[in-house]
Coordinates of N, CA, C and O in Angstrom, one line a residue:
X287 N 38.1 27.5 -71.1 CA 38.7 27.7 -72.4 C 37.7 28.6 -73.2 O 36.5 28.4 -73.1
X288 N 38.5 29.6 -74.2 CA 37.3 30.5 -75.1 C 38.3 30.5 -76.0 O 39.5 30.4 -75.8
X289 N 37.6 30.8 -77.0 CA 38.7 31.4 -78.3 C 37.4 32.5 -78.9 O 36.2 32.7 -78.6
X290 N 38.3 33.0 -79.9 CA 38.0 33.8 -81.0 C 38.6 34.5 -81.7 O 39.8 34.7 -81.4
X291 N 38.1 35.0 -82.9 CA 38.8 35.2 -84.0 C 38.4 36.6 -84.7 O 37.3 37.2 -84.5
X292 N 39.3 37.0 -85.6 CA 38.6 37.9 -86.7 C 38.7 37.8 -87.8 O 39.8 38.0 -88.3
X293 N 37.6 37.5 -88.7 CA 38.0 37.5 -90.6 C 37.5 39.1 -91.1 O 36.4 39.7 -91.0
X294 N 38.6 39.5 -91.6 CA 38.4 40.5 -92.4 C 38.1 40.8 -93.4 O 39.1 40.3 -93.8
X295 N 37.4 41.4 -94.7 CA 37.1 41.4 -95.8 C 36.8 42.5 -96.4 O 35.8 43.0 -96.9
X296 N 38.5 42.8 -96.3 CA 38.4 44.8 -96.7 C 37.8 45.3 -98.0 O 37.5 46.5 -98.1
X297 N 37.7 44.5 -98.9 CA 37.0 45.1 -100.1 C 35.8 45.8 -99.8 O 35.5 47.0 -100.1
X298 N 34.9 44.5 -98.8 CA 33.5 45.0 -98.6 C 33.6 45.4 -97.0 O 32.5 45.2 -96.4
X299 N 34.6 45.9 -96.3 CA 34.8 46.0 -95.1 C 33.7 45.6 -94.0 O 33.4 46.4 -93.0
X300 N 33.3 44.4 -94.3 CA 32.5 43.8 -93.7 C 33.5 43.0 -92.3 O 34.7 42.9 -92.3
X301 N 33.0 42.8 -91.5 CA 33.8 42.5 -90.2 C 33.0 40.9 -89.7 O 31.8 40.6 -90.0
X302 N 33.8 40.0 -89.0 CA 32.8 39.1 -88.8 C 33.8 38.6 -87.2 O 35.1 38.5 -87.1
X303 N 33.0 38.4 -86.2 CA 33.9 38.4 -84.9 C 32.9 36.4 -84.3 O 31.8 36.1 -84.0
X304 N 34.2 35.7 -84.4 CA 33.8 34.0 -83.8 C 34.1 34.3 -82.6 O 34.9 35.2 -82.3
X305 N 33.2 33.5 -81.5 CA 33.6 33.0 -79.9 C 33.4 31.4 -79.6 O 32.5 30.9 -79.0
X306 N 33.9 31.1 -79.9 CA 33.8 29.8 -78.7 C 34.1 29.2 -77.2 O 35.1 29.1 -76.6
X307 N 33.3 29.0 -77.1 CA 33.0 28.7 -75.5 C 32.8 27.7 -74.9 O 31.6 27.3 -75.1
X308 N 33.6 26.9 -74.1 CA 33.5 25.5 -73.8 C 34.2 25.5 -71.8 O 35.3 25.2 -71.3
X309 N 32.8 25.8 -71.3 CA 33.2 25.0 -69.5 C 33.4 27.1 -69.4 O 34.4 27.6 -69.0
X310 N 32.8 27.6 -69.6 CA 32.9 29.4 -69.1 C 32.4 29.2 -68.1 O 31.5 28.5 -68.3
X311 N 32.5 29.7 -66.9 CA 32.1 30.2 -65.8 C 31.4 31.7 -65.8 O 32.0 32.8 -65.9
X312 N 30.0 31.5 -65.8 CA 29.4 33.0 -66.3 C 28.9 34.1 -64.6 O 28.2 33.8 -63.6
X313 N 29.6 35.2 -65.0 CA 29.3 36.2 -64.2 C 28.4 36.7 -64.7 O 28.0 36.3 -65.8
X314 N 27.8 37.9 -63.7 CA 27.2 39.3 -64.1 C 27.9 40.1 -65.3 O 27.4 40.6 -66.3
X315 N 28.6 40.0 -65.0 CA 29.4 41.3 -66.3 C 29.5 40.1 -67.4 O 29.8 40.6 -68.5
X316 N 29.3 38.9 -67.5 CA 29.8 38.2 -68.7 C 28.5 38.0 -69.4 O 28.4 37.9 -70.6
X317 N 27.4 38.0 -68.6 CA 25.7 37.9 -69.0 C 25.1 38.9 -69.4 O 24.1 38.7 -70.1
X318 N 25.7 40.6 -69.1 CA 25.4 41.7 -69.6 C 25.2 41.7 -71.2 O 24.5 42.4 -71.9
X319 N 26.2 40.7 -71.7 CA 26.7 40.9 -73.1 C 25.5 40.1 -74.0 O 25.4 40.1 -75.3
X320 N 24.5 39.2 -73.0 CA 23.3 38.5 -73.6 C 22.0 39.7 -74.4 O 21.6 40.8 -73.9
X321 N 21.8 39.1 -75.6 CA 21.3 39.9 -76.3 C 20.0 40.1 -76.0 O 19.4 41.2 -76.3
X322 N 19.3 39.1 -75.5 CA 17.8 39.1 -74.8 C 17.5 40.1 -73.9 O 17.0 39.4 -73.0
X323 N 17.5 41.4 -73.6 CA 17.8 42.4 -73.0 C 16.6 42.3 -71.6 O 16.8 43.0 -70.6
X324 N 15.3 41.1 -71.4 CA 14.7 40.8 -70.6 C 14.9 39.5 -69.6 O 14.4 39.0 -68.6
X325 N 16.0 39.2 -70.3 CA 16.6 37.9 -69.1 C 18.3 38.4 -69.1 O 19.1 38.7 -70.0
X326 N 18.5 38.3 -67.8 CA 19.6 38.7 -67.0 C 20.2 37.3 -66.9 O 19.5 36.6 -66.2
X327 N 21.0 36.8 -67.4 CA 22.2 35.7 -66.4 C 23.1 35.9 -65.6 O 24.1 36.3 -66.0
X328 N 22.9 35.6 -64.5 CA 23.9 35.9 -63.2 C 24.9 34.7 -62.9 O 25.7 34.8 -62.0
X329 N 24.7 33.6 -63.6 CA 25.9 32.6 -63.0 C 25.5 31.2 -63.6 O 24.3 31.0 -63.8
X330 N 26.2 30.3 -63.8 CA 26.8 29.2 -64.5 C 27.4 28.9 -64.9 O 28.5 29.0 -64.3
X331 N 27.3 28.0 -66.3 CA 28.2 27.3 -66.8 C 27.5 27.6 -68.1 O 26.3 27.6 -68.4
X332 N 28.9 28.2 -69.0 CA 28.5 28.7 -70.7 C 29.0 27.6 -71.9 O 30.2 27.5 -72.0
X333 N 28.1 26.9 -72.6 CA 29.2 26.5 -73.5 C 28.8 26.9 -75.1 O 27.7 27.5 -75.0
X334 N 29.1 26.8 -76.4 CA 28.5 27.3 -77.4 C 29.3 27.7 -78.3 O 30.5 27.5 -78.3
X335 N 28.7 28.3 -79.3 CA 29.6 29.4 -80.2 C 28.7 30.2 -80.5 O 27.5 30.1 -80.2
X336 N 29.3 31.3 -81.1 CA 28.9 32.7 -81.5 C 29.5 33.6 -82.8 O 30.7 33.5 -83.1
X337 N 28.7 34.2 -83.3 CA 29.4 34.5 -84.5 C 28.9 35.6 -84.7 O 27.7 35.6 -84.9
X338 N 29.5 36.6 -84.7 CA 28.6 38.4 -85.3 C 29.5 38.7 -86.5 O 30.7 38.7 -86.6
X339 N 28.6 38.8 -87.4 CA 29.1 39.4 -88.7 C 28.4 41.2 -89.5 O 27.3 41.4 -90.0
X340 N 29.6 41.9 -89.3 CA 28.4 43.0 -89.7 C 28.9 43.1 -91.2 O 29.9 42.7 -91.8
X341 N 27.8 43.8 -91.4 CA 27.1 43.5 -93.3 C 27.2 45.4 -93.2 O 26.3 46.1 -92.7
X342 N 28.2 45.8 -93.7 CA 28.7 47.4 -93.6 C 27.0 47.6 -95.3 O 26.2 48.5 -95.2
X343 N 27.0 46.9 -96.0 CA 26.8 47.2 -97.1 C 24.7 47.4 -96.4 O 23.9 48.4 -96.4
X344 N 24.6 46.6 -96.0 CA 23.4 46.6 -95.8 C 23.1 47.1 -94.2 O 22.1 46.7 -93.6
X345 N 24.1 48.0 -93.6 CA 24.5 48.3 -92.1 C 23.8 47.9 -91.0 O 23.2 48.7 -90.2
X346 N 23.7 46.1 -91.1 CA 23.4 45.6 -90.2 C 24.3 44.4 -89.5 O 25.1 43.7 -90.1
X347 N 24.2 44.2 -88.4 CA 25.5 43.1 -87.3 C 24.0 41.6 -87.6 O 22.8 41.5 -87.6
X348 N 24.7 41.0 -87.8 CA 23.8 39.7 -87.3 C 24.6 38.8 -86.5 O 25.8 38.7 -86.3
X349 N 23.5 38.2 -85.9 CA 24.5 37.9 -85.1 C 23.7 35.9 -84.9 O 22.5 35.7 -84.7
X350 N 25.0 34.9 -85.0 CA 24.7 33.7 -85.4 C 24.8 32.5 -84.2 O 26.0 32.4 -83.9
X351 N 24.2 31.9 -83.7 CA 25.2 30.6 -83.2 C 24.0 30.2 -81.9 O 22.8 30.6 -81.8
X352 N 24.5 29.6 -81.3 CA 23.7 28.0 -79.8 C 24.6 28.4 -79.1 O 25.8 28.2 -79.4
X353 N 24.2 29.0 -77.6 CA 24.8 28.9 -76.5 C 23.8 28.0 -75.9 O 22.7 27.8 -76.2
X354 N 24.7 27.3 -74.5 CA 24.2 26.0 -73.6 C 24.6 26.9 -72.2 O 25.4 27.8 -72.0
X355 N 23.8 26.3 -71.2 CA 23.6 27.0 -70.0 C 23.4 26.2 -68.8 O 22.2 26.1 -68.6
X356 N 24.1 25.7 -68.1 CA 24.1 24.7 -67.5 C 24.1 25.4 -65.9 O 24.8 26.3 -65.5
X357 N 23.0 24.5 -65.3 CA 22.9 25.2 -63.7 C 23.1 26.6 -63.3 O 23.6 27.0 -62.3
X358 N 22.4 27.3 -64.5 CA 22.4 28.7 -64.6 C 21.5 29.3 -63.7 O 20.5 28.7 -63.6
X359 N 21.6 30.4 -63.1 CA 21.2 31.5 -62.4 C 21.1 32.8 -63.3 O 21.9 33.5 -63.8
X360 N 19.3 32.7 -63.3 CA 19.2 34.1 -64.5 C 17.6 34.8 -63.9 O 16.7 34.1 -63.5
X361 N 17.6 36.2 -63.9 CA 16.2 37.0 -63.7 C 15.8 37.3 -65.3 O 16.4 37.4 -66.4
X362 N 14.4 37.4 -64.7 CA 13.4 37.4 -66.1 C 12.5 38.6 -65.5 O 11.8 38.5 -64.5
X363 N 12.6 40.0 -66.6 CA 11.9 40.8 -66.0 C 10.4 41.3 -65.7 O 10.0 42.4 -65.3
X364 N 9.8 39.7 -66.1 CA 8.6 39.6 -65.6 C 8.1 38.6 -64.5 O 6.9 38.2 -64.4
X365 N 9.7 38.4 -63.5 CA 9.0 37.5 -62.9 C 10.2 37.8 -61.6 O 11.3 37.5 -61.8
X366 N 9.7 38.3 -60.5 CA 10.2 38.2 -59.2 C 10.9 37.6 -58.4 O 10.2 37.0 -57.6
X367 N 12.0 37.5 -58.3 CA 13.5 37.1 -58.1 C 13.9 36.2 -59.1 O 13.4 36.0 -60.2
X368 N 15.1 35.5 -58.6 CA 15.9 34.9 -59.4 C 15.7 33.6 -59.6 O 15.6 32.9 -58.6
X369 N 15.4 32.7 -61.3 CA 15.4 31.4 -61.1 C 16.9 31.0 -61.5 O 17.7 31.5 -62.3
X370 N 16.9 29.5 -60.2 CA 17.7 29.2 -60.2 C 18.1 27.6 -60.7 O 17.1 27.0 -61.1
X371 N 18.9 27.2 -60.8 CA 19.3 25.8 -61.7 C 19.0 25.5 -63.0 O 18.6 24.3 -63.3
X372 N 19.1 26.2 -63.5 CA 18.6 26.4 -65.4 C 19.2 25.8 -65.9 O 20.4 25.8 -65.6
X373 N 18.8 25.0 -67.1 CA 19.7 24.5 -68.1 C 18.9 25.2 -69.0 O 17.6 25.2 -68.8
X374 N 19.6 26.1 -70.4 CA 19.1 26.4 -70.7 C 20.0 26.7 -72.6 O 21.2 26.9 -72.8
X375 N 19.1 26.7 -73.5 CA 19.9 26.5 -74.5 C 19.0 28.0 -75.8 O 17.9 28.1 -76.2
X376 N 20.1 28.7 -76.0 CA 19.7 29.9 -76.5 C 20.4 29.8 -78.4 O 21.5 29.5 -78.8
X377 N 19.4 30.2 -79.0 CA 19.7 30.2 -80.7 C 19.8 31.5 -81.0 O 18.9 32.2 -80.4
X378 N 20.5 32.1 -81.7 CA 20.1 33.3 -82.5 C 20.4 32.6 -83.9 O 21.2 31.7 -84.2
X379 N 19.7 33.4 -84.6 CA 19.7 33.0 -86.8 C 19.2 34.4 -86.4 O 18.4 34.6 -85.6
X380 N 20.0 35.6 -87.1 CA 19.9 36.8 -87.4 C 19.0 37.1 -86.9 O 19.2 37.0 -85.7
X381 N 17.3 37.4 -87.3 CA 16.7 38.1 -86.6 C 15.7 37.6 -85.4 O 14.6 38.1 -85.1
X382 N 16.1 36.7 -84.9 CA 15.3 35.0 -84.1 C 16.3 34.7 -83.1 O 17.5 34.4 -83.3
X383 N 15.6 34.9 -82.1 CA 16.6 34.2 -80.9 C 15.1 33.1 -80.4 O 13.9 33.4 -80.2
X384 N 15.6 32.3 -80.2 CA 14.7 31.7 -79.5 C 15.7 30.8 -77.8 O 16.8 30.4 -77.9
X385 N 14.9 30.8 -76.7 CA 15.4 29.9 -75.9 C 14.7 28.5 -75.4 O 13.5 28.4 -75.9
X386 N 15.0 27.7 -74.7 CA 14.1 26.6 -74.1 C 15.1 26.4 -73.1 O 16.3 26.3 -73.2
X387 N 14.5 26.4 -71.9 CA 15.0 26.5 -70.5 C 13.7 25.7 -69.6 O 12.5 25.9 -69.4
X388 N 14.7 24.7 -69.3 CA 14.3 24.0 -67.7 C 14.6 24.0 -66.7 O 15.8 24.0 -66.5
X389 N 13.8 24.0 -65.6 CA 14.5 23.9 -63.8 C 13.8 23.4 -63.6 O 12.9 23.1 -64.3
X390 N 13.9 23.1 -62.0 CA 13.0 22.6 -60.9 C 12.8 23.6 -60.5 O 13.5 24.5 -60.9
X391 N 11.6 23.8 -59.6 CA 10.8 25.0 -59.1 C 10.4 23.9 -57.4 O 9.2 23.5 -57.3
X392 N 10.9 23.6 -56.6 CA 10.6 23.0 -55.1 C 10.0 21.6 -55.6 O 8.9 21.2 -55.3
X393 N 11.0 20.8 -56.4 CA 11.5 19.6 -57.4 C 10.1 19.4 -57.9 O 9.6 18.3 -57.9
X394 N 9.6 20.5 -58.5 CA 8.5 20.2 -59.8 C 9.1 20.9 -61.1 O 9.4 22.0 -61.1
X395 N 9.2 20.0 -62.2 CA 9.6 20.4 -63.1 C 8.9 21.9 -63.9 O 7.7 22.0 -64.0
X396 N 9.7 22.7 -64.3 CA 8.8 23.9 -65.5 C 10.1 24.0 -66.5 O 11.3 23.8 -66.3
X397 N 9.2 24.4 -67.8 CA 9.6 24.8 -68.9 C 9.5 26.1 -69.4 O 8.4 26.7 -69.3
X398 N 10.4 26.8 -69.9 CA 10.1 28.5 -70.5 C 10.2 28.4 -71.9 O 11.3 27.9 -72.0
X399 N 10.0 28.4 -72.7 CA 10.3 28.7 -74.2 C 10.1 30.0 -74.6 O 9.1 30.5 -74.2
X400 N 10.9 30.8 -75.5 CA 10.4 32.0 -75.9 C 11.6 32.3 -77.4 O 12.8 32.1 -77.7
X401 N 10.4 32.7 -78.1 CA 11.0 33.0 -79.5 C 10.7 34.9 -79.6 O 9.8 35.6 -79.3
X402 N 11.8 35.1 -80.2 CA 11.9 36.6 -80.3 C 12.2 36.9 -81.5 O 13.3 36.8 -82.1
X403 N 10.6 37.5 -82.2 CA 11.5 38.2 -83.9 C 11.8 39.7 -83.5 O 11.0 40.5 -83.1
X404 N 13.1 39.8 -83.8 CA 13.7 41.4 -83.5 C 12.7 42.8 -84.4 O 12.1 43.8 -83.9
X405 N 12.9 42.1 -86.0 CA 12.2 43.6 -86.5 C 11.1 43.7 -86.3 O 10.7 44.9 -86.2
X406 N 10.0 42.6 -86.1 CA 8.6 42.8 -85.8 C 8.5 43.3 -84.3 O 7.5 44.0 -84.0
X407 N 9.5 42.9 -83.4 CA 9.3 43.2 -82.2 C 8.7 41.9 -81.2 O 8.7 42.2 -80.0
X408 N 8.2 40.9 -81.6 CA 7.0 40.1 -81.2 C 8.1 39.0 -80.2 O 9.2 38.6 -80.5
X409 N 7.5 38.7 -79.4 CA 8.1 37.6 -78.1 C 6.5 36.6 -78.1 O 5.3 37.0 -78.4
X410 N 7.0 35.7 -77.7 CA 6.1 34.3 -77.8 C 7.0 33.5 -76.3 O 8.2 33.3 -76.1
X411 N 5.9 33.4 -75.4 CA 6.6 32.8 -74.5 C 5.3 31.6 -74.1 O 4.1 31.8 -74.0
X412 N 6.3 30.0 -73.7 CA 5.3 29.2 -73.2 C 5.8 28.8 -72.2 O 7.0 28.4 -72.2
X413 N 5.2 28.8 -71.0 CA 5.3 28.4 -69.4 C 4.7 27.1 -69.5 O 3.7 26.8 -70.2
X414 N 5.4 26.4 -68.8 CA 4.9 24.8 -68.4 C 4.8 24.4 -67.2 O 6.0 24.3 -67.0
X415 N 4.3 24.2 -66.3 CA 4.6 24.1 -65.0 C 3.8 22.0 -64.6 O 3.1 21.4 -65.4
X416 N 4.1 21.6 -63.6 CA 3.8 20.5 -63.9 C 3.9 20.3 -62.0 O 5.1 20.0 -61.8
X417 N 3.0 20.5 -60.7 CA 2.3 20.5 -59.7 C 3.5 21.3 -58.9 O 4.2 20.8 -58.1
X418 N 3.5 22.8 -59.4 CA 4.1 23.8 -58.8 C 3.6 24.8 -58.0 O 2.7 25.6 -58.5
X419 N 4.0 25.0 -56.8 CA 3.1 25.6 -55.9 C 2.9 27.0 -56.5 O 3.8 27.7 -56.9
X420 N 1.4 27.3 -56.3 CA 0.7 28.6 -56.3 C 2.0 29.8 -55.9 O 2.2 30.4 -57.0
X421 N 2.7 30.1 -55.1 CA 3.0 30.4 -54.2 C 3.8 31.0 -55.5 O 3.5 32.0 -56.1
X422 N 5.0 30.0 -55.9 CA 6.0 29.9 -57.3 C 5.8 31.0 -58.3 O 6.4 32.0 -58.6
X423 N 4.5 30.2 -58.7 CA 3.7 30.8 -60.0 C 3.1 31.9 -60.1 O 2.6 32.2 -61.1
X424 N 3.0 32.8 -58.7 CA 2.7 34.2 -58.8 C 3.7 35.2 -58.8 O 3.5 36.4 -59.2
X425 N 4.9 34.8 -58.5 CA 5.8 35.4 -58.7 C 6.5 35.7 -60.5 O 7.6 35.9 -61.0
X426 N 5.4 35.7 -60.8 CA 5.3 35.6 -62.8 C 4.4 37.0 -62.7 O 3.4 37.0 -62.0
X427 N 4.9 38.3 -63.4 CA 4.0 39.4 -63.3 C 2.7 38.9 -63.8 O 1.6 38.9 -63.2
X428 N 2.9 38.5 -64.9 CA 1.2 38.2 -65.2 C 0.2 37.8 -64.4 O -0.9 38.0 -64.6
X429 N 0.6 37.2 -63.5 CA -0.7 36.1 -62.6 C -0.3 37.3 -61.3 O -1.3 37.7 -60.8
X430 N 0.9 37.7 -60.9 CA 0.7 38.8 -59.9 C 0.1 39.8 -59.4 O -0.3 40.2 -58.3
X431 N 0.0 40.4 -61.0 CA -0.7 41.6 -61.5 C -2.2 41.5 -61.0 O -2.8 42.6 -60.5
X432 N -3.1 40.1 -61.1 CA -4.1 39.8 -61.1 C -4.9 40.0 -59.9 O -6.0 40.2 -59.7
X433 N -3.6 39.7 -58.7 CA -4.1 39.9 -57.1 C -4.6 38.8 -56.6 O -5.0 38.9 -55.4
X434 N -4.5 37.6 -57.3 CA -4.7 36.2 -56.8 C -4.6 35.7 -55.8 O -3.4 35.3 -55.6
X435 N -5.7 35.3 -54.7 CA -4.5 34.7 -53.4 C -5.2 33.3 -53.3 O -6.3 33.1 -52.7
X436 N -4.6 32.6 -53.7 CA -4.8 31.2 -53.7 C -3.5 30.4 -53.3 O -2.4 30.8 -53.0
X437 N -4.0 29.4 -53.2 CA -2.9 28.0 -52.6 C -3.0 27.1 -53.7 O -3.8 27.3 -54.6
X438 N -2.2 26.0 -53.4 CA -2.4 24.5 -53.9 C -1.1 24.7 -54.8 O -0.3 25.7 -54.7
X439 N -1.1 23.5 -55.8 CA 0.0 23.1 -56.7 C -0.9 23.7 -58.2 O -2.1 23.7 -58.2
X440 N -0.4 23.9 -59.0 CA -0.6 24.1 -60.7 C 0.1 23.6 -61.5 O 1.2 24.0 -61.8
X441 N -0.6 22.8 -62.1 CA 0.1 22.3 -63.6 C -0.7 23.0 -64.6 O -1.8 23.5 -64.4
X442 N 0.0 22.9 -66.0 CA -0.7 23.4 -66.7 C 0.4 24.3 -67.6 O 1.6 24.7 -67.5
X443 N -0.8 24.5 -68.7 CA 0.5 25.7 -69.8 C 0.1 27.5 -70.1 O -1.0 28.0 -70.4
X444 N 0.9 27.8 -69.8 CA 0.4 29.6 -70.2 C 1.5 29.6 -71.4 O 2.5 29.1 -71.6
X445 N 0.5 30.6 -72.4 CA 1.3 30.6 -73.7 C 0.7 32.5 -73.5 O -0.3 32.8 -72.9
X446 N 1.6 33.4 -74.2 CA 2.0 34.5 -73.9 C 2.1 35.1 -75.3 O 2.7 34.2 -76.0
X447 N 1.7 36.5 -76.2 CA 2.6 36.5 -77.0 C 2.0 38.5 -76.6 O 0.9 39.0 -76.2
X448 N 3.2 39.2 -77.2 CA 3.7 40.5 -76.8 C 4.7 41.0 -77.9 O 5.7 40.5 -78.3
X449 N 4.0 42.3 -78.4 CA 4.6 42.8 -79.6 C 5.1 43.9 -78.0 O 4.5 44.3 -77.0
X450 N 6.5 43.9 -78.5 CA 7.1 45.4 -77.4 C 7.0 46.7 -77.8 O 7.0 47.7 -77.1
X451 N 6.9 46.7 -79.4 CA 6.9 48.0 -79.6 C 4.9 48.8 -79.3 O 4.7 49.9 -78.8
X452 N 4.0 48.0 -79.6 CA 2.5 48.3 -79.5 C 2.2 48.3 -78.7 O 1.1 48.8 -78.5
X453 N 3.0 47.5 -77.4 CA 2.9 46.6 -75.7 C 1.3 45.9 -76.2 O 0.5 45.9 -75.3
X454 N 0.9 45.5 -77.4 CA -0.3 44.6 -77.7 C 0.1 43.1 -77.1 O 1.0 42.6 -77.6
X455 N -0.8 42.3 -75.9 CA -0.4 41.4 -74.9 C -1.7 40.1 -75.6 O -2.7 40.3 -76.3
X456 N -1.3 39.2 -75.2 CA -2.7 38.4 -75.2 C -2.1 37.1 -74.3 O -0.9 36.9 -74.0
X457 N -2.9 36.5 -74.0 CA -2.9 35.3 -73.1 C -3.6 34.4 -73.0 O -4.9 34.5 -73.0
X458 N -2.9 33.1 -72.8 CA -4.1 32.1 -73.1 C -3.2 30.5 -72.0 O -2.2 29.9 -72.2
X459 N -4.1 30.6 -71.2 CA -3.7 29.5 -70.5 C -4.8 28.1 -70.4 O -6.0 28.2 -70.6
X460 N -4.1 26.7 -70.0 CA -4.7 25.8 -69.8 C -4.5 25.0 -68.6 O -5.1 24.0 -68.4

């Protein structure tokens, strides 16, 4: 089931477009439409709402609402193939998307978090891993890039933050 709607408000010909979404079965072409332009969704379960309203006066769209992601299949384009079984729950408030997403990684738990301010440009991402094999965890460009060849399990947190527009990076893990 989906609905949606349109309120009009021709004085200020401002436009405002609702979605709700409850039990969606998400494709490729339905995950294109995710605003995070660095995580791909390839398949799941969608539930949520959504609200874009553009502001003609101040000519900008914002765009409002909590999508939920249930046993989701999504690529992250800093990290080599596809993770799979995600539950994962996405915010946008106008200029702020933030997500928090869990899976199993070979039944060891990890966590992603990542907050995105649009006009600054800036992404904030925290990795959690908790006795996930080496193996897993290079498949993350960051630790790839490095040329690492190690074994064993890793726990531990990598905290990430990346302006896109300056590509200014820093990293800090424990």
């Amino acid at each position: 089931n989906s609905s949606n709607y349109c309120v009009c408000d021709i004085r200020r010909k401002d436009a405002r477009l609702n979605f709700g979404f409850e039990n969606i079965k998400i494709t490729e072409e339905l995950g294109q439409y995710a605003q995070v332009e660095m995580i791909k969704v390839k398949d799941g379960i969608l539930t949520g709402a959504l609200k874009m309203e553009q502001n003609k006066i101040r000519k900008k769209t914002y765009i409002l609402g909590s999508l939920k992601i249930k046993n989701g299949k999504l690529s992250y384009v800093d990290f080599d193939g596809d993770i799979e079984n995600v539950d994962a729950v996405i915010d946008m408030k106008n200029d702020d998307i933030t997500v928090d997403a869990k899976t199993s990684i070979e039944n060891h738990p990890v966590t992603f978090k990542l907050s995105y301010n649009m006009p600054k440009q800036d992404i904030k991402i925290k990795l959690t891993t908790d006795n996930v094999p080496f193996k897993e965890i290079a498949r993350y460009k960051v630790i790839k890039d490095f040329n690492v060849n190690a074994s064993g399990n890793v726990t531990g947190e990598l905290d990430a933050a990346v302006n896109v527009q300056s590509k200014e990076f820093t990293l800090d893990g424990k």
